[in-house]
mmCIF file of N, CA and C in Angstrom:
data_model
loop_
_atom_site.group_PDB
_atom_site.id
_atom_site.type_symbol
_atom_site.label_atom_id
_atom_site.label_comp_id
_atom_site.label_asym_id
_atom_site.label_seq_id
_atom_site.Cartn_x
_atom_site.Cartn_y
_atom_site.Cartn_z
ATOM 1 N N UNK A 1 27.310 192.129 157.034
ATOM 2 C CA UNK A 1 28.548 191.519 157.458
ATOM 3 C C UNK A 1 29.041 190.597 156.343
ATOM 4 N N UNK A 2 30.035 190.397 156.078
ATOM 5 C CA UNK A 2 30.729 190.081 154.907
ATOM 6 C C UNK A 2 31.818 188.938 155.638
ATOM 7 N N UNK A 3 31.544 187.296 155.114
ATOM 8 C CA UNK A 3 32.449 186.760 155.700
ATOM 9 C C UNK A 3 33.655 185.911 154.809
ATOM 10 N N UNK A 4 34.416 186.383 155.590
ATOM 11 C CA UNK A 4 35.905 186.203 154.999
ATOM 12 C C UNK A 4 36.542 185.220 154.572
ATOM 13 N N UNK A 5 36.449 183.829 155.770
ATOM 14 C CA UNK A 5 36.655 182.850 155.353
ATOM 15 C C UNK A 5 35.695 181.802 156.568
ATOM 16 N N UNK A 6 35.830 180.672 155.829
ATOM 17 C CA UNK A 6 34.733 179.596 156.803
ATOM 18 C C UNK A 6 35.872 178.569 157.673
ATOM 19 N N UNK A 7 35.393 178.486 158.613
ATOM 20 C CA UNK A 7 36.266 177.752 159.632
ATOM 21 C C UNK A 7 35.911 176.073 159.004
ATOM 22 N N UNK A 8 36.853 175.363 159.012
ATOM 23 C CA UNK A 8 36.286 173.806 158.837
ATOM 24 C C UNK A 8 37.119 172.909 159.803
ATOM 25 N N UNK A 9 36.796 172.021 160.889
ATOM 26 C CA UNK A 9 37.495 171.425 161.528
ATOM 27 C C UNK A 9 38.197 169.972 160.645
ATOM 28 N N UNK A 10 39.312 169.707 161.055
ATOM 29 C CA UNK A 10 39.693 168.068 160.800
ATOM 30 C C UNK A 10 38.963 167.011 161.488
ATOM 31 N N UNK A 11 38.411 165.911 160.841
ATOM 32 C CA UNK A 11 37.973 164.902 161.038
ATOM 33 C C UNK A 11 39.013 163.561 161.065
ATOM 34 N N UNK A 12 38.958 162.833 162.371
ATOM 35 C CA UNK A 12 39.664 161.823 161.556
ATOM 36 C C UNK A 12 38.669 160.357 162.067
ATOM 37 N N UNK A 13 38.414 159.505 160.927
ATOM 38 C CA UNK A 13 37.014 158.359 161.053
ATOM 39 C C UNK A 13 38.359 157.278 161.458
ATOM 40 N N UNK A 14 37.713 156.383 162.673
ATOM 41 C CA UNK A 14 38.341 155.648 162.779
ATOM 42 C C UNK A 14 37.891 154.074 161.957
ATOM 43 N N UNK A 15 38.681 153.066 162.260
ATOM 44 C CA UNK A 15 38.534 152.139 160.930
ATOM 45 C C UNK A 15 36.542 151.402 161.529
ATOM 46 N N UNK A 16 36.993 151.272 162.799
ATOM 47 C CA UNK A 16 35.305 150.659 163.157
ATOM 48 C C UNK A 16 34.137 151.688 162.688
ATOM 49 N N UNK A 17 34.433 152.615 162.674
ATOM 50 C CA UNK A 17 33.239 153.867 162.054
ATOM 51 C C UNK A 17 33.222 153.632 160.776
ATOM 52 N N UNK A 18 34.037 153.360 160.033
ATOM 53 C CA UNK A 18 34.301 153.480 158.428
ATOM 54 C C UNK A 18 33.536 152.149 157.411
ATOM 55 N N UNK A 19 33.994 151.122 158.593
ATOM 56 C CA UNK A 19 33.351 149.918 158.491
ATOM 57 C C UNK A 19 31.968 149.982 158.373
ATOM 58 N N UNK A 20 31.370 150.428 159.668
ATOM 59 C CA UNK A 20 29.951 150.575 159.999
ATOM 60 C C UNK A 20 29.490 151.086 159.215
ATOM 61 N N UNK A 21 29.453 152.212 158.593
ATOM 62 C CA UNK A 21 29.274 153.194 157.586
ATOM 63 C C UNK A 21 29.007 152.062 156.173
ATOM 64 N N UNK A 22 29.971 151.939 155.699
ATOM 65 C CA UNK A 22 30.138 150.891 154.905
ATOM 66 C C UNK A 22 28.740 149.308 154.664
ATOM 67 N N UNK A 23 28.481 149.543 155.416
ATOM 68 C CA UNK A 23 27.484 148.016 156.106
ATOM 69 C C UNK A 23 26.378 148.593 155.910
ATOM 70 N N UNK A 24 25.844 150.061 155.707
ATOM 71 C CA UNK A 24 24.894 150.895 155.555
ATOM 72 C C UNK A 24 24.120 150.815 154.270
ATOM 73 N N UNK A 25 22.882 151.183 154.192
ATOM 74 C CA UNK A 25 22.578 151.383 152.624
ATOM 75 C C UNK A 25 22.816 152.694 152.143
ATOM 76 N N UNK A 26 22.762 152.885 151.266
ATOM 77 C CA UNK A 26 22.943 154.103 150.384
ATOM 78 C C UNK A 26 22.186 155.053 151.073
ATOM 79 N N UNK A 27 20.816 155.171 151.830
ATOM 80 C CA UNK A 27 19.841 156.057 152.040
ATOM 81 C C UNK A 27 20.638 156.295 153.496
ATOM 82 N N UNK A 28 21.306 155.689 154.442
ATOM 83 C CA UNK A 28 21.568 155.583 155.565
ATOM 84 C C UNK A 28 22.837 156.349 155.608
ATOM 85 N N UNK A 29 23.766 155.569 154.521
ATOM 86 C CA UNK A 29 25.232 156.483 154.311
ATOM 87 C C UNK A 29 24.906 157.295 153.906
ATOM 88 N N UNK A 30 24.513 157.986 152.949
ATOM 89 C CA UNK A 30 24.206 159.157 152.894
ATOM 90 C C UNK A 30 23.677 160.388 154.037
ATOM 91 N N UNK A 31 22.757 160.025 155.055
ATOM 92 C CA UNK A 31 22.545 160.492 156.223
ATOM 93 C C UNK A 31 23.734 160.707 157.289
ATOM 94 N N UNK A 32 24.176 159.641 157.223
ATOM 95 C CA UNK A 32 25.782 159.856 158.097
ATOM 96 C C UNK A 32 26.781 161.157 157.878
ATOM 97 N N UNK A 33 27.082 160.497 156.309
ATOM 98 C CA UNK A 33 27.628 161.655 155.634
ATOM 99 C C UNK A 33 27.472 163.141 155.812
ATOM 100 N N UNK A 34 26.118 163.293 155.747
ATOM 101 C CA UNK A 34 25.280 165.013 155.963
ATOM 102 C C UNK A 34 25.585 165.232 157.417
ATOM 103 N N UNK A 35 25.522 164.337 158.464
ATOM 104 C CA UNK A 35 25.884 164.874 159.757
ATOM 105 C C UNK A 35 26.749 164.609 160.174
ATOM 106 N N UNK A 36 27.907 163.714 159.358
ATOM 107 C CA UNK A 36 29.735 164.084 159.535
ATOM 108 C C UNK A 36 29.951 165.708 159.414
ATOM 109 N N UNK A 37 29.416 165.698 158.196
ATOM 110 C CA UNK A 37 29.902 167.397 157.310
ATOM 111 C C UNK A 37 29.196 168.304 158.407
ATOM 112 N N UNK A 38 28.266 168.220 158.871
ATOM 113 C CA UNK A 38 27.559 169.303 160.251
ATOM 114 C C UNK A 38 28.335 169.178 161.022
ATOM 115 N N UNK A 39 29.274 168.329 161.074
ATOM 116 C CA UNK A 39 30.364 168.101 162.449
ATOM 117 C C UNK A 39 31.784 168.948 161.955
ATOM 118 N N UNK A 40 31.782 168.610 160.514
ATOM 119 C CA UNK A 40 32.871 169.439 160.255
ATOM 120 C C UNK A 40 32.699 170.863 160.128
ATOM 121 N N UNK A 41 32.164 171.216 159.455
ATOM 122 C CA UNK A 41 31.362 173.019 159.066
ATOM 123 C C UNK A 41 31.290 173.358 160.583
ATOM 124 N N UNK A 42 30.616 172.728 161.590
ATOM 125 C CA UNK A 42 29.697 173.578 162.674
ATOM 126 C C UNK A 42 30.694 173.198 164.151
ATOM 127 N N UNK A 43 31.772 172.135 164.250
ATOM 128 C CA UNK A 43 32.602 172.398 165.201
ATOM 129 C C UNK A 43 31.831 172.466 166.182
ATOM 130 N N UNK A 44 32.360 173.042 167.470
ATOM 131 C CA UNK A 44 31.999 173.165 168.902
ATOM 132 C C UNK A 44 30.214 173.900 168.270
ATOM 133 N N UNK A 45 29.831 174.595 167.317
ATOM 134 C CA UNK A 45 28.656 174.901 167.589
ATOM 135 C C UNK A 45 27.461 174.014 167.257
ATOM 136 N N UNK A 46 27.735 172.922 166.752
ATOM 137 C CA UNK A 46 26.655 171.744 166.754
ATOM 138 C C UNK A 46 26.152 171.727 168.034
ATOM 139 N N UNK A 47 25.043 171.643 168.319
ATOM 140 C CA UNK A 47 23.541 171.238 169.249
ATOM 141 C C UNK A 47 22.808 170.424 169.183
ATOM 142 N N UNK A 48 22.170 170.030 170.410
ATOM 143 C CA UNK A 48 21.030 169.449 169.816
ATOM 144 C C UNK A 48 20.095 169.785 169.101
ATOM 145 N N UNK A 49 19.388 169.379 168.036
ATOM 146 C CA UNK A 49 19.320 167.616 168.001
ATOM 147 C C UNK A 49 20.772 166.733 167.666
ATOM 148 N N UNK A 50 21.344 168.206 167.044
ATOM 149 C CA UNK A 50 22.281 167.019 166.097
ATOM 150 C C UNK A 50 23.393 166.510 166.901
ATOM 151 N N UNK A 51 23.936 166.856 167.928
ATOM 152 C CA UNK A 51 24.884 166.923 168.507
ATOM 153 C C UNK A 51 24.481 166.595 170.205
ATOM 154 N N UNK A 52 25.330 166.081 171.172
ATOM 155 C CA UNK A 52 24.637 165.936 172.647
ATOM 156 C C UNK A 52 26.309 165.601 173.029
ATOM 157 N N UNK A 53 26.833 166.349 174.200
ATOM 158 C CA UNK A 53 27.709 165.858 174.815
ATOM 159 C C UNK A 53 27.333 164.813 176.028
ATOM 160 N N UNK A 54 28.195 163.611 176.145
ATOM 161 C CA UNK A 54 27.570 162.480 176.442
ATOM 162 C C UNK A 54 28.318 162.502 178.189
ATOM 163 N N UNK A 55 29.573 163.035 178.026
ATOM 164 C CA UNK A 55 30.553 163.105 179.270
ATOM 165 C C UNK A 55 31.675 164.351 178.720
ATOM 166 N N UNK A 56 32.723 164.436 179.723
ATOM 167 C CA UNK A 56 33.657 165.364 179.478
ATOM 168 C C UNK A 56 34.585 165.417 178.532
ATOM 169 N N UNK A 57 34.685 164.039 177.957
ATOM 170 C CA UNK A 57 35.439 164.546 176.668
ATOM 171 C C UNK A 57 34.900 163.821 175.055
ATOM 172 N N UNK A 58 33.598 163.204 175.680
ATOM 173 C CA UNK A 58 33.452 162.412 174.814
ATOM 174 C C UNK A 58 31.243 162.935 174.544
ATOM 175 N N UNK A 59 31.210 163.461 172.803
ATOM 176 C CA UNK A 59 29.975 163.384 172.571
ATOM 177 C C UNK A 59 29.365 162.616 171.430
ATOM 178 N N UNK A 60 28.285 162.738 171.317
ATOM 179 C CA UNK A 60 27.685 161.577 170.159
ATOM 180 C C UNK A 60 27.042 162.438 169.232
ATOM 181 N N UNK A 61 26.872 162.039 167.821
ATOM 182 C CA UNK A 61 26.239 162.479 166.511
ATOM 183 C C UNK A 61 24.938 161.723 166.413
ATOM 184 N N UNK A 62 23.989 162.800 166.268
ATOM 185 C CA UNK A 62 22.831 162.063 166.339
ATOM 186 C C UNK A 62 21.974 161.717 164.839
ATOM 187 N N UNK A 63 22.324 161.299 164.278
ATOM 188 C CA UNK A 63 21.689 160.570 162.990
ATOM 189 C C UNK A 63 19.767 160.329 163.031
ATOM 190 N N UNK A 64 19.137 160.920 162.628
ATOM 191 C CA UNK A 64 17.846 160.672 162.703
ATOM 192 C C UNK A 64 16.781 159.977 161.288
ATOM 193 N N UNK A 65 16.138 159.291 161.686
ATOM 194 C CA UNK A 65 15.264 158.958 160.679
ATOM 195 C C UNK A 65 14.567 157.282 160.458
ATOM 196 N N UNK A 66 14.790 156.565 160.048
ATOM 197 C CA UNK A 66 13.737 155.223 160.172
ATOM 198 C C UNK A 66 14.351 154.283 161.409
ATOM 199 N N UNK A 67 15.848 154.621 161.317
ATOM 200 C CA UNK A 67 16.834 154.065 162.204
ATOM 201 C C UNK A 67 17.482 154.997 162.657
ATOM 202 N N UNK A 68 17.781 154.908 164.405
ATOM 203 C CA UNK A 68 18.347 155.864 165.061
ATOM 204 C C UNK A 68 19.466 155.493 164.969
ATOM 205 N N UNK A 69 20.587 156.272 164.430
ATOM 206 C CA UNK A 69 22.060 156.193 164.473
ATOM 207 C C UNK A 69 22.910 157.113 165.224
ATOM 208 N N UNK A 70 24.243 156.670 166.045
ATOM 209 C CA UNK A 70 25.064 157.502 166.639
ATOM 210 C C UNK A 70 25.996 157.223 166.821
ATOM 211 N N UNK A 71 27.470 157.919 166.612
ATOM 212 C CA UNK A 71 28.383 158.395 166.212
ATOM 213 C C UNK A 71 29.000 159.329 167.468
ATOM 214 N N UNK A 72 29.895 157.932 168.317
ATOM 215 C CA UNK A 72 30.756 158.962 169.603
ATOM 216 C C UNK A 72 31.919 159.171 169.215
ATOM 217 N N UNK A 73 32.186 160.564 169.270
ATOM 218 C CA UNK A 73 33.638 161.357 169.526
ATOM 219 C C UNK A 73 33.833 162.195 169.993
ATOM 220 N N UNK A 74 34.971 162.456 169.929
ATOM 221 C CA UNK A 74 35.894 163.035 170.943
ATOM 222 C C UNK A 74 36.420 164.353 170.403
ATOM 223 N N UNK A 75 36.773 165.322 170.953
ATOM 224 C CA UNK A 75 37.616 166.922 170.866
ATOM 225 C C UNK A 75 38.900 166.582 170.936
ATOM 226 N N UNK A 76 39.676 166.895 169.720
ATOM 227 C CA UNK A 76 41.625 166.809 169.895
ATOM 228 C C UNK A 76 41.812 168.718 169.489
ATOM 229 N N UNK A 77 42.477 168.732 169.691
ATOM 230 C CA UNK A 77 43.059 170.210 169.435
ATOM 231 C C UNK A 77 42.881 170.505 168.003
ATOM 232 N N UNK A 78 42.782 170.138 167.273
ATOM 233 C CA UNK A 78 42.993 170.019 165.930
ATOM 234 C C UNK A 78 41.834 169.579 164.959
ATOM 235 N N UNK A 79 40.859 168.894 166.041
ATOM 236 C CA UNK A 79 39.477 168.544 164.978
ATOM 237 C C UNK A 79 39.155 167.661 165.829
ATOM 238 N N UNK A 80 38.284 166.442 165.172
ATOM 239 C CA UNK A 80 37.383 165.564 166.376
ATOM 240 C C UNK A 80 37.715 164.336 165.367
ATOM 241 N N UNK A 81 37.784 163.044 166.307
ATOM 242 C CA UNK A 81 37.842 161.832 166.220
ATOM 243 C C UNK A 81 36.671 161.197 166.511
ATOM 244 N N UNK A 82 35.656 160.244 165.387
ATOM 245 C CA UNK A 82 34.935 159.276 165.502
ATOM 246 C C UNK A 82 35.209 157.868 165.892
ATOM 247 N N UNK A 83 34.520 157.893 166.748
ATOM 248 C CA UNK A 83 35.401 156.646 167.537
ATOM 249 C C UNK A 83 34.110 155.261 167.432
ATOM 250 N N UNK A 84 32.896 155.508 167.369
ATOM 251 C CA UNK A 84 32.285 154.603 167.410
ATOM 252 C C UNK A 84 30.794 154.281 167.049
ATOM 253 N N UNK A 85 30.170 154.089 165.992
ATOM 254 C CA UNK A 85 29.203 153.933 165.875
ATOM 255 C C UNK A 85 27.963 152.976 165.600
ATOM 256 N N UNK A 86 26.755 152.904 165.872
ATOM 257 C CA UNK A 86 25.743 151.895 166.323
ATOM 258 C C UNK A 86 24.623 152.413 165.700
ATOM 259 N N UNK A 87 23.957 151.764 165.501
ATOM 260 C CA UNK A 87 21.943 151.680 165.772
ATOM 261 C C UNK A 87 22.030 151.631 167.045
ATOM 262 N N UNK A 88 20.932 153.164 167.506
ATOM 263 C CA UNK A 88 20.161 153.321 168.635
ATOM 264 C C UNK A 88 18.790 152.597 168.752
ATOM 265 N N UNK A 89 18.243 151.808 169.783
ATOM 266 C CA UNK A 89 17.499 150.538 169.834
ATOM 267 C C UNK A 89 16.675 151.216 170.872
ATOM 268 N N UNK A 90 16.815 152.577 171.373
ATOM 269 C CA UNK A 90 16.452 152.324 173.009
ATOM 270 C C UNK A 90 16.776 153.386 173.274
ATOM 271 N N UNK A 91 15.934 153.996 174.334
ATOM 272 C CA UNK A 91 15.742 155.432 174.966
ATOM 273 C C UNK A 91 17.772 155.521 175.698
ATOM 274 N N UNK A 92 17.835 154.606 176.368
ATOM 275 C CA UNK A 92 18.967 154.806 176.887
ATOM 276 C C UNK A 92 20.502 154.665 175.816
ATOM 277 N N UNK A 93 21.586 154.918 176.197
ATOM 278 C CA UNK A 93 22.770 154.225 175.686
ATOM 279 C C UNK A 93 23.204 153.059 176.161
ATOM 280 N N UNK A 94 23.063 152.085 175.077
ATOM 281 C CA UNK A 94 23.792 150.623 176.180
ATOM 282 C C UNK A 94 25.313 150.615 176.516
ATOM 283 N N UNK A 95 25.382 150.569 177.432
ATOM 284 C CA UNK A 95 26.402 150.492 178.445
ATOM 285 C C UNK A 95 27.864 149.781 177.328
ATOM 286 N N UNK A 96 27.181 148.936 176.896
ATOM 287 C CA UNK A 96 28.278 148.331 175.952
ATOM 288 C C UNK A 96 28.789 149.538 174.842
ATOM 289 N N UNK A 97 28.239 149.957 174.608
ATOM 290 C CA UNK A 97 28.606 150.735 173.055
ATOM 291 C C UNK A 97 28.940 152.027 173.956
ATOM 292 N N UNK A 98 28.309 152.472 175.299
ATOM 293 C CA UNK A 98 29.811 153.744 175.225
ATOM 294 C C UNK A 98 30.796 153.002 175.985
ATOM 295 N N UNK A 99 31.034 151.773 176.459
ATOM 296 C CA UNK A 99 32.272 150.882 177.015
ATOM 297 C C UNK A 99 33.422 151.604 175.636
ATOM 298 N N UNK A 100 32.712 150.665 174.645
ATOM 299 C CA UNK A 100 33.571 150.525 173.443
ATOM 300 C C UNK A 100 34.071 151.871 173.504
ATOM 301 N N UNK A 101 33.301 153.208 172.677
ATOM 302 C CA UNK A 101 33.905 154.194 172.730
ATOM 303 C C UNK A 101 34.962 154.857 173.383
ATOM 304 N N UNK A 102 34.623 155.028 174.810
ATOM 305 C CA UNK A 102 35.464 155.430 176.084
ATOM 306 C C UNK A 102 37.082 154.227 176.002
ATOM 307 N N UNK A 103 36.864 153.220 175.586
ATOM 308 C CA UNK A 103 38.055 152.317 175.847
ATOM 309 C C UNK A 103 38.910 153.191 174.431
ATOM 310 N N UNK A 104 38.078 153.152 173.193
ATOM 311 C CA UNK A 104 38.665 153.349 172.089
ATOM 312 C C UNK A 104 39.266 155.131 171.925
ATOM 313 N N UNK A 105 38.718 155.246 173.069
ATOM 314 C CA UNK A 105 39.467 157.322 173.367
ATOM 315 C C UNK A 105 40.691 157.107 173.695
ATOM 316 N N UNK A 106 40.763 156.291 174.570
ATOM 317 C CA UNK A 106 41.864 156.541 175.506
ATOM 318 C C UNK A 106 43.633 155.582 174.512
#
C-alpha cells in the first residue's frame, strides 16, 4: 500500500499551556513537544497511554516520565485546542485543574 498523503490536524496552544510549557526544563519541554506532535500526526487515533478521553468533549495528553504531565483539550472541527496543563501529583484528577479546563472550553 502506497500512501499518498499524511493527514495532520491544526493545533491551537492556548496562552496558559504555552506558559506552562515555558516554566519547563529542556528535558520536560521537549517531552511535551513529542506528545503535542502525537496529537497532531495521530488525531482522533491517539490512545492510551498517550491519549484518555476525560468527558464528552474534553480529553487529556498524557506526558510520562520522572513527572507526570497532562495536557486537556478539546475537538473543534478543524483540529484540537490545548486548554490546560499541570503536573499530575495523584492517581486522581484534582477537581481544580479540570474546573480550569472545562471553564476555559467553554
Amino acid at each position: 500500500m502506497q500512501i499518498l498523503e499524511s493527514i495532520s490536524f491544526k493545533l491551537l496552544v492556548t496562552y496558559p499551556v504555552k506558559e506552562f510549557m515555558e516554566e519547563q526544563s529542556e528535558e520536560v519541554y521537549t517531552r511535551i513537544l513529542r506528545s503535542i506532535k502525537l496529537l497532531r500526526d495521530g488525531g482522533p487515533f491517539l490512545r492510551p497511554p498517550d491519549a484518555k478521553k476525560i468527558d464528552r468533549n474534553l480529553y487529556e495528553l498524557r506526558i510520562r516520565g520522572k513527572e507526570s504531565i497532562r495536557i486537556f483539550y478539546t475537538k473543534t472541527s478543524e483540529g484540537y485546542i490545548l486548554l490546560h496543563a499541570f503536573k499530575k501529583k495523584t492517581q486522581k484528577i484534582p477537581r481544580r485543574e479540570l474546573k480550569l479546563a472545562v471553564d476555559r472550553m467553554r
